[in-house]
Coordinates of C-alpha atoms and ligand atoms in Angstrom, one line a residue:
M23 CA 150.2 248.6 -62.2
P24 CA 152.4 245.8 -60.7
R25 CA 155.6 244.9 -62.6
I26 CA 155.4 242.3 -65.4
H27 CA 156.1 238.6 -64.5
A28 CA 155.9 235.3 -66.2
L29 CA 152.9 233.1 -65.3
P30 CA 153.5 229.9 -63.5
P31 CA 152.9 226.7 -65.9
T32 CA 149.8 225.5 -64.1
L33 CA 148.1 228.9 -64.7
V34 CA 149.2 229.1 -68.2
N35 CA 147.6 225.6 -68.7
Q36 CA 144.3 226.7 -66.9
I37 CA 144.1 229.6 -69.2
A38 CA 144.6 227.4 -72.3
A39 CA 141.9 225.0 -70.8
G40 CA 139.6 228.1 -71.0
E41 CA 139.8 227.9 -74.7
V42 CA 139.9 224.1 -75.4
I43 CA 137.7 222.8 -72.6
E44 CA 134.3 224.3 -72.9
R45 CA 132.4 221.4 -71.2
A46 CA 132.9 217.7 -70.4
A47 CA 132.3 216.7 -74.0
S48 CA 135.3 218.8 -75.0
V49 CA 137.5 216.6 -72.8
V50 CA 136.0 213.6 -74.4
K51 CA 136.6 214.9 -77.8
E52 CA 140.3 215.6 -77.1
L53 CA 140.8 212.2 -75.6
I54 CA 139.1 210.2 -78.4
E55 CA 141.1 212.2 -80.9
N56 CA 144.3 211.2 -79.3
S57 CA 143.2 207.5 -79.4
V58 CA 142.3 207.8 -83.0
D59 CA 145.6 209.5 -83.8
A60 CA 147.3 206.6 -81.9
G61 CA 145.8 204.1 -84.3
A62 CA 143.4 202.5 -82.0
G63 CA 141.0 199.9 -83.3
R64 CA 138.8 200.0 -80.2
I65 CA 137.9 203.0 -77.9
E66 CA 136.0 202.8 -74.6
I67 CA 134.6 205.8 -73.1
E68 CA 133.2 205.7 -69.4
I69 CA 131.3 208.4 -68.0
E70 CA 130.0 209.2 -64.6
D71 CA 127.6 211.8 -63.6
G72 CA 127.6 213.5 -67.1
G73 CA 131.4 213.7 -67.0
A74 CA 131.6 215.9 -63.8
R75 CA 132.7 212.9 -61.7
L76 CA 134.6 210.7 -64.1
I77 CA 135.7 210.6 -67.7
R78 CA 137.9 207.6 -68.6
V79 CA 139.0 206.8 -72.2
R80 CA 140.8 203.6 -72.9
D81 CA 142.3 202.6 -76.3
D82 CA 144.4 199.8 -77.9
G83 CA 146.6 202.2 -79.8
G84 CA 150.3 202.5 -80.0
G85 CA 150.7 203.8 -76.4
I86 CA 153.3 206.1 -75.0
D87 CA 157.0 205.3 -74.0
A88 CA 157.5 205.4 -70.3
D89 CA 160.3 208.0 -70.7
D90 CA 157.6 210.3 -72.6
L91 CA 155.0 210.3 -70.0
P92 CA 156.0 213.5 -68.3
L93 CA 156.3 215.2 -71.7
A94 CA 152.8 214.1 -72.7
I95 CA 151.4 216.4 -70.0
T96 CA 153.8 219.1 -70.7
A97 CA 152.3 222.3 -72.6
H98 CA 153.3 222.4 -76.2
A99 CA 154.9 219.1 -76.3
T100 CA 153.7 216.7 -79.2
S101 CA 154.7 213.8 -81.1
K102 CA 152.7 215.1 -84.2
I103 CA 154.6 217.8 -85.8
S104 CA 158.1 219.3 -85.5
S105 CA 157.9 222.4 -87.9
F106 CA 155.4 224.9 -89.0
E107 CA 155.3 223.4 -92.5
D108 CA 154.2 220.0 -90.9
I109 CA 150.9 221.8 -90.0
E110 CA 150.2 222.2 -93.7
R111 CA 150.3 218.4 -94.1
V112 CA 149.1 217.2 -90.8
G113 CA 147.3 213.9 -91.1
T114 CA 146.6 213.8 -87.3
L115 CA 143.6 215.4 -85.6
G116 CA 145.9 216.8 -82.8
F117 CA 149.1 218.7 -83.2
R118 CA 149.0 221.7 -80.7
G119 CA 150.3 219.7 -77.8
E120 CA 147.8 221.4 -75.4
A121 CA 145.0 219.0 -74.6
L122 CA 146.5 216.8 -71.9
P123 CA 148.2 219.6 -69.9
S124 CA 145.0 221.7 -70.1
I125 CA 142.8 218.8 -69.1
A126 CA 145.2 217.9 -66.2
S127 CA 145.3 221.5 -64.9
V128 CA 141.5 221.5 -64.1
S129 CA 141.0 218.1 -62.8
R130 CA 142.4 215.1 -60.9
F131 CA 144.3 213.4 -63.7
A132 CA 145.9 210.0 -64.4
L133 CA 147.6 208.9 -67.7
T134 CA 148.5 205.1 -67.9
S135 CA 150.1 203.7 -71.0
R136 CA 152.0 200.7 -72.4
S137 CA 153.8 200.9 -75.7
G138 CA 155.0 197.7 -77.6
N139 CA 156.4 195.1 -75.2
A140 CA 157.6 197.4 -72.6
D141 CA 156.1 197.7 -69.1
A142 CA 153.1 199.9 -68.4
W143 CA 153.6 203.0 -66.5
S144 CA 151.3 205.6 -65.0
I145 CA 151.6 209.3 -64.1
E146 CA 149.3 211.4 -62.0
V147 CA 148.6 215.1 -61.8
A148 CA 147.3 216.4 -58.4
G149 CA 146.8 220.1 -57.8
G150 CA 148.3 220.9 -61.2
K151 CA 151.7 219.1 -60.1
P152 CA 152.8 216.1 -62.0
Q153 CA 153.8 213.2 -59.7
A154 CA 156.7 210.8 -60.4
P155 CA 155.7 208.0 -62.8
R156 CA 154.9 204.6 -61.2
P157 CA 154.8 201.1 -62.7
A158 CA 151.2 200.0 -63.6
Q159 CA 149.0 197.1 -65.1
H160 CA 147.8 197.9 -68.6
P161 CA 147.6 196.1 -71.9
R162 CA 149.1 197.7 -74.9
G163 CA 147.4 201.1 -75.3
T164 CA 146.5 204.1 -73.2
S165 CA 144.0 205.1 -70.5
V166 CA 143.3 208.5 -69.4
E167 CA 141.4 209.2 -66.3
V168 CA 139.8 212.5 -65.7
R169 CA 138.0 213.0 -62.2
D170 CA 136.2 215.9 -60.8
L171 CA 136.5 218.2 -63.8
F172 CA 137.0 221.9 -62.8
Y173 CA 137.2 221.0 -59.0
N174 CA 139.9 223.6 -58.7
V175 CA 138.2 226.2 -60.8
P176 CA 134.8 226.8 -59.1
A177 CA 133.8 229.5 -61.6
R178 CA 134.0 227.0 -64.4
R179 CA 132.3 224.1 -62.5
K180 CA 129.3 226.3 -62.2
F181 CA 128.9 226.2 -65.9
L182 CA 128.6 222.5 -66.1
R183 CA 124.8 221.7 -66.8
A184 CA 122.6 219.1 -65.6
E185 CA 124.0 215.6 -65.8
R186 CA 121.6 214.7 -68.6
T187 CA 122.6 217.8 -70.8
E188 CA 126.3 217.2 -70.4
F189 CA 125.9 213.5 -71.2
G190 CA 123.8 214.4 -74.2
H191 CA 126.7 216.5 -75.5
I192 CA 129.1 213.6 -75.0
D193 CA 126.8 211.2 -76.8
D194 CA 126.5 213.6 -79.8
L195 CA 130.2 213.9 -79.9
V196 CA 130.8 210.2 -79.8
K197 CA 128.1 209.8 -82.5
S198 CA 130.0 212.4 -84.8
I199 CA 133.4 210.6 -84.4
A200 CA 131.8 207.2 -84.9
L201 CA 130.4 208.5 -88.2
A202 CA 133.8 209.4 -89.5
R203 CA 135.8 206.5 -88.1
T204 CA 133.7 203.4 -89.0
A205 CA 136.6 201.1 -88.7
I206 CA 137.0 201.8 -85.0
E207 CA 134.8 200.0 -82.4
F208 CA 133.4 202.5 -79.9
R209 CA 131.7 201.7 -76.4
L210 CA 130.2 204.3 -74.3
T211 CA 128.9 203.7 -70.8
H212 CA 127.2 206.1 -68.3
N213 CA 127.1 205.4 -64.7
G214 CA 128.0 201.8 -65.4
K215 CA 125.3 201.3 -67.9
A216 CA 126.3 200.5 -71.6
V217 CA 124.7 203.3 -73.7
R218 CA 126.4 202.7 -77.2
L219 CA 128.2 200.0 -78.9
Y220 CA 129.4 200.6 -82.4
K221 CA 131.0 197.5 -83.9
P222 CA 133.8 198.2 -86.4
A223 CA 132.9 198.1 -90.0
R224 CA 134.7 195.7 -92.2
D225 CA 133.3 196.9 -95.5
E226 CA 131.0 199.2 -97.2
G227 CA 127.9 197.7 -96.0
D228 CA 128.9 197.6 -92.5
A229 CA 129.8 201.4 -92.8
V230 CA 126.2 202.1 -94.1
R231 CA 125.0 200.1 -91.1
R232 CA 127.0 202.1 -88.8
V233 CA 125.5 205.4 -90.2
G234 CA 122.1 203.7 -89.7
D235 CA 123.0 202.7 -86.0
V236 CA 124.2 206.3 -85.4
L237 CA 121.3 208.3 -87.0
G238 CA 118.5 205.8 -87.2
E239 CA 117.5 203.7 -90.2
S240 CA 115.1 206.5 -91.3
F241 CA 118.2 208.6 -92.3
T242 CA 119.8 205.9 -94.4
S243 CA 116.6 205.0 -96.1
Q244 CA 115.5 208.4 -96.7
S245 CA 118.9 210.0 -98.0
L246 CA 120.8 210.2 -101.2
R247 CA 124.3 208.7 -101.6
I248 CA 126.8 211.3 -102.6
E249 CA 130.1 210.4 -104.3
H250 CA 131.7 213.1 -106.4
A251 CA 135.2 214.2 -107.1
A252 CA 136.4 217.1 -109.3
A253 CA 139.2 219.7 -109.2
G254 CA 141.0 217.8 -106.5
L255 CA 138.0 217.8 -104.1
N256 CA 136.3 214.6 -103.1
L257 CA 132.8 214.6 -101.5
S258 CA 131.2 211.6 -100.1
G259 CA 128.5 210.8 -97.8
W260 CA 124.7 211.1 -97.6
V261 CA 122.2 213.9 -97.8
G262 CA 118.7 213.6 -96.5
L263 CA 115.7 213.8 -98.8
P264 CA 114.0 217.1 -98.7
T265 CA 110.9 215.3 -97.6
A266 CA 112.9 214.0 -94.6
S267 CA 113.7 217.5 -93.4
R268 CA 114.0 218.3 -89.8
S269 CA 112.8 221.1 -87.4
Q270 CA 116.3 221.2 -85.9
A271 CA 119.6 221.4 -87.5
D272 CA 120.6 218.4 -85.3
Q273 CA 121.7 215.9 -87.9
Q274 CA 124.4 217.9 -89.9
Y275 CA 127.9 216.5 -89.9
F276 CA 130.5 217.9 -92.2
H277 CA 133.9 216.5 -92.1
V278 CA 137.0 217.9 -93.8
N279 CA 139.8 215.4 -94.0
G280 CA 138.2 213.5 -91.2
R281 CA 137.8 216.3 -89.0
L282 CA 134.3 217.4 -87.9
V283 CA 133.9 221.2 -88.6
R284 CA 131.4 223.9 -88.5
D285 CA 132.1 226.3 -91.5
K286 CA 129.9 229.2 -92.6
Q287 CA 130.8 228.8 -96.4
V288 CA 129.8 225.1 -96.1
A289 CA 126.6 225.9 -94.4
H290 CA 125.8 228.5 -97.0
A291 CA 126.5 226.2 -99.9
V292 CA 124.3 223.5 -98.4
R293 CA 121.5 225.9 -97.6
Q294 CA 121.5 227.2 -101.3
A295 CA 121.5 223.7 -102.7
Y296 CA 118.4 222.9 -100.7
A297 CA 116.8 226.3 -101.4
D298 CA 114.4 225.1 -104.0
V299 CA 113.1 222.0 -102.2
L300 CA 112.8 222.9 -98.6
F301 CA 110.3 224.9 -96.8
H302 CA 111.6 227.9 -94.7
G303 CA 112.6 226.9 -91.2
R304 CA 113.2 223.3 -92.0
H305 CA 116.7 221.9 -91.9
P306 CA 118.3 219.1 -94.1
A307 CA 120.1 216.1 -92.5
F308 CA 123.5 215.3 -93.9
V309 CA 126.7 213.4 -93.3
L310 CA 129.3 214.5 -95.6
F311 CA 133.0 214.0 -96.0
L312 CA 135.2 216.5 -97.9
D313 CA 138.6 215.2 -98.6
L314 CA 141.4 217.5 -100.3
D315 CA 145.1 218.1 -100.2
P316 CA 145.7 219.1 -96.6
A317 CA 147.8 222.0 -98.0
L318 CA 144.7 223.7 -99.2
V319 CA 143.1 223.9 -95.7
D320 CA 144.3 225.7 -92.8
V321 CA 143.3 223.8 -89.6
N322 CA 145.3 226.0 -87.3
V323 CA 142.6 228.6 -86.9
H324 CA 140.7 227.5 -83.8
P325 CA 142.0 226.0 -80.4
A326 CA 139.4 223.3 -80.4
K327 CA 139.9 222.9 -84.2
H328 CA 136.0 223.3 -84.8
E329 CA 136.9 225.4 -87.8
V330 CA 139.1 225.5 -90.8
R331 CA 140.0 227.9 -93.5
F332 CA 139.9 226.9 -97.0
R333 CA 142.7 228.4 -99.3
E334 CA 140.2 228.3 -102.2
S335 CA 136.9 228.9 -100.4
R336 CA 134.9 230.0 -103.4
L337 CA 135.9 226.8 -105.2
V338 CA 134.9 224.7 -102.3
H339 CA 131.6 226.6 -102.0
D340 CA 130.7 226.2 -105.6
F341 CA 131.8 222.5 -105.7
L342 CA 129.6 221.8 -102.7
Y343 CA 126.8 223.8 -104.0
R344 CA 126.9 222.2 -107.5
T345 CA 127.3 218.5 -106.3
L346 CA 124.5 218.7 -103.8
H347 CA 122.1 220.8 -106.2
D348 CA 122.6 218.1 -108.9
A349 CA 122.1 215.3 -106.7
L350 CA 118.9 216.9 -105.4
A351 CA 117.7 217.6 -108.7
E352 CA 117.3 213.7 -109.3
T353 CA 114.8 213.6 -106.5
R354 CA 112.1 212.8 -109.2
A355 CA 108.9 211.1 -108.2
G356 CA 109.1 207.3 -108.8
V357 CA 112.8 207.2 -109.3
E358 CA 113.5 205.1 -106.2
Q359 CA 111.1 202.4 -107.1
A360 CA 111.9 202.5 -110.8
V361 CA 111.1 199.0 -112.2
A362 CA 113.2 197.4 -115.0
P363 CA 110.6 196.8 -117.8
A364 CA 110.3 193.4 -119.3
S365 CA 110.5 194.8 -122.8
A366 CA 113.6 195.6 -124.8
L367 CA 113.3 199.1 -124.1
S368 CA 114.8 200.2 -120.7
W369 CA 113.4 202.9 -118.6
P370 CA 116.1 205.3 -119.2
Q371 CA 115.8 204.9 -123.0
Y372 CA 112.0 205.3 -122.6
R373 CA 112.6 208.5 -120.8
Q374 CA 115.2 209.8 -123.4
Q375 CA 112.6 209.3 -126.2
G376 CA 110.3 211.7 -124.4
G377 CA 107.9 209.3 -123.1
L378 CA 105.6 206.6 -124.5
G379 CA 103.7 208.9 -126.8
L380 CA 106.6 209.9 -128.9
G381 CA 108.9 207.2 -128.9
L382 CA 107.0 204.0 -129.2
G383 CA 104.0 205.1 -131.3
L384 CA 101.9 203.6 -128.6
G385 CA 100.0 206.8 -128.1
V386 CA 99.5 210.2 -129.4
R387 CA 101.0 213.3 -128.0
E388 CA 98.5 216.0 -128.7
P389 CA 97.7 219.2 -127.1
L390 CA 94.7 218.9 -125.0
A391 CA 92.2 221.5 -126.1
D392 CA 90.8 222.3 -122.7
Y393 CA 93.9 221.9 -120.7
A394 CA 94.3 225.7 -120.5
A395 CA 91.1 225.6 -118.4
L396 CA 92.6 223.3 -115.9
L397 CA 95.1 226.0 -115.1
G398 CA 92.4 228.6 -114.6
E399 CA 92.4 231.0 -111.8
V400 CA 95.6 232.8 -112.5
R401 CA 94.7 235.7 -110.5
G402 CA 97.1 238.2 -109.0
V403 CA 100.0 237.4 -111.3
P404 CA 101.7 240.1 -113.4
S405 CA 100.9 240.1 -117.2
Q406 CA 104.3 239.3 -118.5
V407 CA 104.4 236.4 -116.1
L408 CA 101.1 235.2 -117.3
A409 CA 102.4 235.0 -120.8
M410 CA 105.1 232.6 -119.4
T411 CA 102.6 230.2 -118.1
D412 CA 101.5 229.4 -121.5
V413 CA 104.8 227.4 -121.5
A414 CA 103.5 225.4 -118.7
M415 CA 100.2 225.0 -120.1
E416 CA 101.3 223.3 -123.4
T417 CA 103.7 221.0 -121.7
L418 CA 101.1 218.9 -120.1
A419 CA 99.9 217.5 -123.4
S420 CA 97.8 214.5 -123.2
V421 CA 99.2 211.1 -123.6
N422 CA 97.1 208.1 -124.4
I423 CA 98.7 205.1 -123.0
P424 CA 97.4 201.7 -123.7
Q425 CA 97.9 199.1 -120.9
A426 CA 100.8 197.3 -122.4
D427 CA 102.1 194.9 -120.2
G428 CA 105.8 194.8 -119.4
D429 CA 106.3 198.5 -119.8
I430 CA 105.1 199.9 -116.6
P431 CA 106.4 203.4 -115.8
P432 CA 107.5 204.0 -112.3
L433 CA 104.4 205.9 -111.2
G434 CA 102.1 203.5 -113.1
F435 CA 98.8 204.2 -114.8
A436 CA 96.1 206.3 -113.3
I437 CA 92.9 204.5 -112.1
A438 CA 91.0 207.1 -110.6
Q439 CA 90.8 210.4 -108.9
L440 CA 89.8 210.8 -105.1
H441 CA 87.9 213.5 -103.7
G442 CA 89.2 215.9 -106.4
I443 CA 92.5 216.1 -104.6
Y444 CA 94.4 212.8 -105.2
V445 CA 95.2 210.7 -108.3
L446 CA 95.3 207.0 -107.6
A447 CA 97.6 204.9 -109.9
Q448 CA 98.6 201.3 -110.1
N449 CA 102.2 200.5 -110.7
A450 CA 104.3 197.4 -110.4
H451 CA 104.6 197.6 -106.6
G452 CA 100.9 198.4 -105.8
L453 CA 99.2 201.7 -105.4
V454 CA 100.6 205.1 -105.9
V455 CA 98.7 208.2 -104.5
V456 CA 99.6 211.5 -106.0
D457 CA 98.7 214.9 -104.6
M458 CA 97.8 216.5 -107.8
H459 CA 98.1 220.2 -106.8
A460 CA 101.5 219.8 -105.2
A461 CA 102.8 217.7 -108.1
H462 CA 101.6 220.1 -110.8
E463 CA 102.8 223.1 -108.8
R464 CA 106.5 221.5 -109.0
I465 CA 106.1 220.7 -112.7
T466 CA 104.9 224.2 -113.5
Y467 CA 107.7 225.7 -111.4
E468 CA 110.5 223.7 -113.1
K469 CA 109.0 224.6 -116.5
L470 CA 109.1 228.1 -115.7
K471 CA 112.6 228.0 -114.4
A472 CA 113.8 226.2 -117.5
S473 CA 112.1 228.6 -119.9
Q474 CA 113.5 231.6 -118.0
S475 CA 117.1 230.3 -118.0
G476 CA 116.8 229.3 -121.6
D477 CA 116.2 232.9 -122.7
G478 CA 118.8 234.1 -120.5
I479 CA 117.6 236.9 -118.1
R480 CA 115.3 239.2 -119.9
S481 CA 115.3 242.9 -118.9
Q482 CA 113.2 246.0 -119.4
Q483 CA 113.9 249.5 -119.5
L484 CA 112.8 251.7 -116.5
L485 CA 110.6 254.7 -117.6
V486 CA 112.4 256.8 -115.1
P487 CA 115.9 255.8 -114.0
L488 CA 116.2 254.9 -110.4
G489 CA 118.7 256.9 -108.4
L490 CA 120.6 255.0 -105.7
A491 CA 122.7 256.5 -102.9
L492 CA 125.7 254.2 -102.2
S493 CA 129.0 254.3 -100.4
E494 CA 132.1 255.2 -102.4
R495 CA 133.2 251.6 -102.2
E496 CA 129.8 250.4 -103.5
A497 CA 129.7 253.0 -106.3
S498 CA 133.2 252.0 -107.6
V499 CA 132.1 248.3 -107.6
V500 CA 129.2 249.5 -109.9
E501 CA 131.6 251.3 -112.2
E502 CA 134.4 248.6 -112.3
Q503 CA 132.3 245.5 -112.5
G504 CA 129.4 246.8 -114.7
D505 CA 129.4 243.6 -116.8
R506 CA 128.5 241.5 -113.8
F507 CA 125.3 243.5 -113.4
T508 CA 124.6 243.4 -117.1
A509 CA 124.7 239.5 -116.8
L510 CA 122.1 239.6 -114.2
G511 CA 119.8 241.8 -116.4
F512 CA 120.7 245.2 -114.8
D513 CA 122.0 248.4 -116.3
I514 CA 123.5 250.4 -113.7
V515 CA 126.0 253.3 -114.1
R516 CA 127.9 255.3 -111.7
S517 CA 126.4 258.9 -111.5
G518 CA 128.5 260.4 -108.8
A519 CA 131.1 259.7 -106.0
Q520 CA 128.4 258.1 -103.9
S521 CA 125.5 257.4 -106.3
A522 CA 124.5 255.2 -109.2
S523 CA 121.6 255.2 -111.7
V524 CA 119.6 252.0 -112.5
R525 CA 118.3 252.1 -116.1
R526 CA 117.2 248.5 -116.8
V527 CA 116.1 245.7 -114.6
P528 CA 115.3 241.9 -115.0
T529 CA 111.7 241.6 -116.2
L530 CA 110.8 239.2 -113.8
L531 CA 111.4 241.5 -110.9
D532 CA 108.5 243.7 -111.4
D533 CA 107.1 243.6 -107.8
V534 CA 110.5 243.6 -106.0
D535 CA 112.1 246.5 -104.2
I536 CA 114.7 247.1 -106.7
A537 CA 116.7 249.5 -104.6
K538 CA 117.1 247.0 -101.9
L539 CA 117.8 244.2 -104.3
V540 CA 120.5 246.1 -106.1
R541 CA 122.2 247.1 -102.8
D542 CA 122.2 243.4 -101.7
V543 CA 123.6 242.3 -105.1
I544 CA 126.4 244.9 -104.6
A545 CA 127.2 243.6 -101.2
D546 CA 127.2 240.0 -102.5
V547 CA 129.7 241.0 -105.3
I548 CA 131.9 242.7 -102.8
A549 CA 131.8 239.7 -100.4
H550 CA 131.7 236.7 -102.8
G551 CA 132.6 238.1 -106.1
S552 CA 129.2 237.1 -107.5
S553 CA 125.5 237.0 -106.5
R554 CA 122.7 234.5 -106.9
R555 CA 120.1 236.9 -105.5
V556 CA 118.6 237.7 -108.7
E557 CA 118.0 234.2 -109.5
E558 CA 116.7 233.5 -106.0
A559 CA 114.4 236.5 -106.1
G560 CA 113.2 235.3 -109.5
N561 CA 112.7 231.8 -108.4
E562 CA 110.6 232.9 -105.5
L563 CA 108.3 234.8 -107.9
L564 CA 108.2 231.7 -110.3
S565 CA 107.3 229.6 -107.3
T566 CA 104.3 231.9 -106.4
M567 CA 103.2 231.8 -110.0
A568 CA 103.4 228.2 -110.2
C569 CA 101.3 227.9 -107.3
H570 CA 98.6 230.1 -108.8
G571 CA 99.0 228.4 -112.1
S572 CA 98.6 225.0 -111.0
V573 CA 95.5 222.6 -111.0
R574 CA 93.3 223.5 -108.0
A575 CA 91.6 221.0 -106.0
N576 CA 88.3 219.7 -107.1
R577 CA 89.0 219.7 -110.8
R578 CA 87.8 216.6 -112.4
L579 CA 90.6 215.1 -114.5
T580 CA 90.2 212.6 -117.3
L581 CA 92.4 209.4 -117.1
P582 CA 94.5 210.6 -120.1
E583 CA 95.1 214.0 -118.2
M584 CA 96.0 212.1 -115.0
N585 CA 98.4 209.9 -117.0
A586 CA 99.9 213.0 -118.5
L587 CA 100.5 214.3 -115.0
L588 CA 102.3 211.0 -114.0
R589 CA 104.4 211.0 -117.1
E590 CA 105.5 214.7 -116.5
M591 CA 106.3 213.9 -112.9
E592 CA 108.7 211.2 -114.0
M593 CA 110.5 213.5 -116.2
T594 CA 110.6 216.5 -114.0
E595 CA 113.6 217.2 -111.6
R596 CA 112.8 217.5 -108.0
S597 CA 109.2 216.3 -108.6
G598 CA 109.4 214.0 -105.5
Q599 CA 108.5 217.0 -103.4
C600 CA 106.4 220.2 -104.0
N601 CA 107.9 223.7 -103.8
H602 CA 107.6 223.6 -100.1
G603 CA 109.4 220.3 -99.6
R604 CA 106.2 218.2 -99.0
P605 CA 106.1 214.8 -100.7
T606 CA 104.0 214.7 -103.9
T607 CA 103.5 210.9 -104.0
V608 CA 103.2 208.1 -101.6
Q609 CA 103.7 204.5 -102.5
L610 CA 101.6 201.7 -101.0
S611 CA 102.8 198.4 -101.9
I612 CA 100.8 195.3 -102.2
A613 CA 102.4 193.8 -99.1
E614 CA 101.5 196.9 -97.2
I615 CA 97.9 196.8 -98.4
D616 CA 97.9 192.9 -97.6
R617 CA 98.9 193.7 -94.2
L618 CA 95.9 195.9 -93.7
F619 CA 93.7 192.9 -94.4
L620 CA 95.8 190.6 -92.3
R621 CA 96.5 188.6 -95.4
G622 CA 99.3 186.1 -95.7
R623 CA 99.8 185.8 -92.0
Ligands
ADP204 P1 148.5 216.7 -79.4 O1 147.5 215.6 -79.6 O2 148.1 218.0 -80.0 O3 149.8 216.3 -79.7 P2 147.9 216.1 -76.5 O4 148.1 217.0 -75.4 O5 146.6 215.7 -76.8 O6 148.7 216.9 -77.8 O7 148.9 215.0 -76.4 C1 150.2 215.0 -76.3 C2 150.9 213.9 -76.8 O8 150.7 212.7 -75.9 C3 150.5 213.5 -78.2 O9 151.2 214.1 -79.2 C4 150.9 212.0 -78.2 O10 152.3 211.7 -78.5 C5 150.7 211.6 -76.7 N1 149.4 210.9 -76.5 C6 148.3 211.4 -76.0 N2 147.2 210.6 -75.9 C7 147.6 209.4 -76.4 C8 147.1 208.1 -76.7 N3 145.8 207.9 -76.3 N4 147.8 207.1 -77.3 C9 149.2 207.4 -77.5 N5 149.8 208.6 -77.4 C10 149.0 209.7 -76.8
MG205 MG1 145.5 215.7 -78.7

């Protein structure tokens, strides 16, 4: 082997560029972040040839002192931190002092800046060598010009994709920053053509419009506003309705203290929150901002700062899961178009009193004798589970509702059934169409879940205990944390150095591969300190049961039955979509119907 020698600075910078600069969009990211850190109110991004020929970012921020220009392009030189502790409370996006020297080492680079009332100066880097600064013309702020990216590292240049692909990444990147920094104006041009202009937001309304500009109006109109704070964590933003799910995970933005990150724990918490309302393979859309004490997140774990590490990752996970889960539980059918009734009783009061039948004496809530027949066809469902569908049966009691004016519930009153599949109802806005099987399936499922959790997890003794071969670590988890398993409805005891014996299992899990489930639960307990697997496996089963136990198509329903279904939907969490994430109702307003008849034009 040759003797050890220190590498020349240009090579050091090129190696650093390997980590930080993955593609043209990474350059754009670093430059925009510097502009944001410099307090810019306006950022212009000019791109040519997908960024391969030119990337120019211009801002009106604080600028750089002429004397500091050479330092700005020196490795590990930064104005943003001075000690290790500073990283713990860093409020800027950058702090490593690596971006500019890395970029300059793999491009033809120029930095021009003017700070305060001083003169503007410019510094160029050619072939990795900084040139002497020269006077220049520039308003207050900074411009960085990056030409011929990777011209001197052909191996990397080969990795640049087609112009359209690279520009697509740049466009996405600008969008993600525009979402987080609504007060800043962004202009993006490609090959001289203006592609994006995001006007600065002055208030909350503007900020919402910005989100609509970036992700499309369909996102803002089909999402739930999130705003929740607890335990020093603050979550805000929007999550897409389950019925507006996407085939790609292409509209998922999660910002931690203003920094866009990809995080496994976060992704997991979001996935779990949607578990009950999204069909497999579909992806929710969301734009979320988590703000917390900077000391509780380590941002220094990734050179491009795509990742962070939470000090209390379990707490963050549970907070996200809870907040989103609770928000999604409110996706009841008819909630968005809830009408304020003319009478003294408000809609929430009405709901609190358990519906018209109970509270107002307007109707009678009596069990419908032949309702059980409606459920019919509960084939292929285990017997102990069948007993539980009784709960579901009695819940859809009939309600007689006189057509009192004023008090029109959100989903209105049934007027007819269409082809044995849809219930048609009239409400204050117009016509409501309900997919009766989908709606009933959700209602049954939610009832089953509620009755299940009300009783706690019931368990049953196995006739013959099930022996499990485990690793020593797993066996000791079983031994030490037995009560965790008891809480989940299991009775498991360690039976040897590398084995355990399962004596009781949750009743609901009759058809499940117990050995596999127990192993998965142990793995979860080791990895996260707890497990939701039993609940999830149970829910899957309940969902199948709900499907079997729900009104089939081609059932004739009477008007009271249809109205009972509508009232139940209004009171059931998540009833806006069936168990697979498809919508259960559609609203056609009178205006929309008028349009079909070319009325009022
Ligand atoms: P970092 O952002 O991690 O500090 P950079 O290499 O990106 O490192 O930038 C080095 C320094 O150059 C920054 O600390 C900052 O002082 C200065 N700088 C870079 N870009 C700008 C800009 N657009 N406006 C003002 N100062 C800038
Ligand atoms: Mg930087």
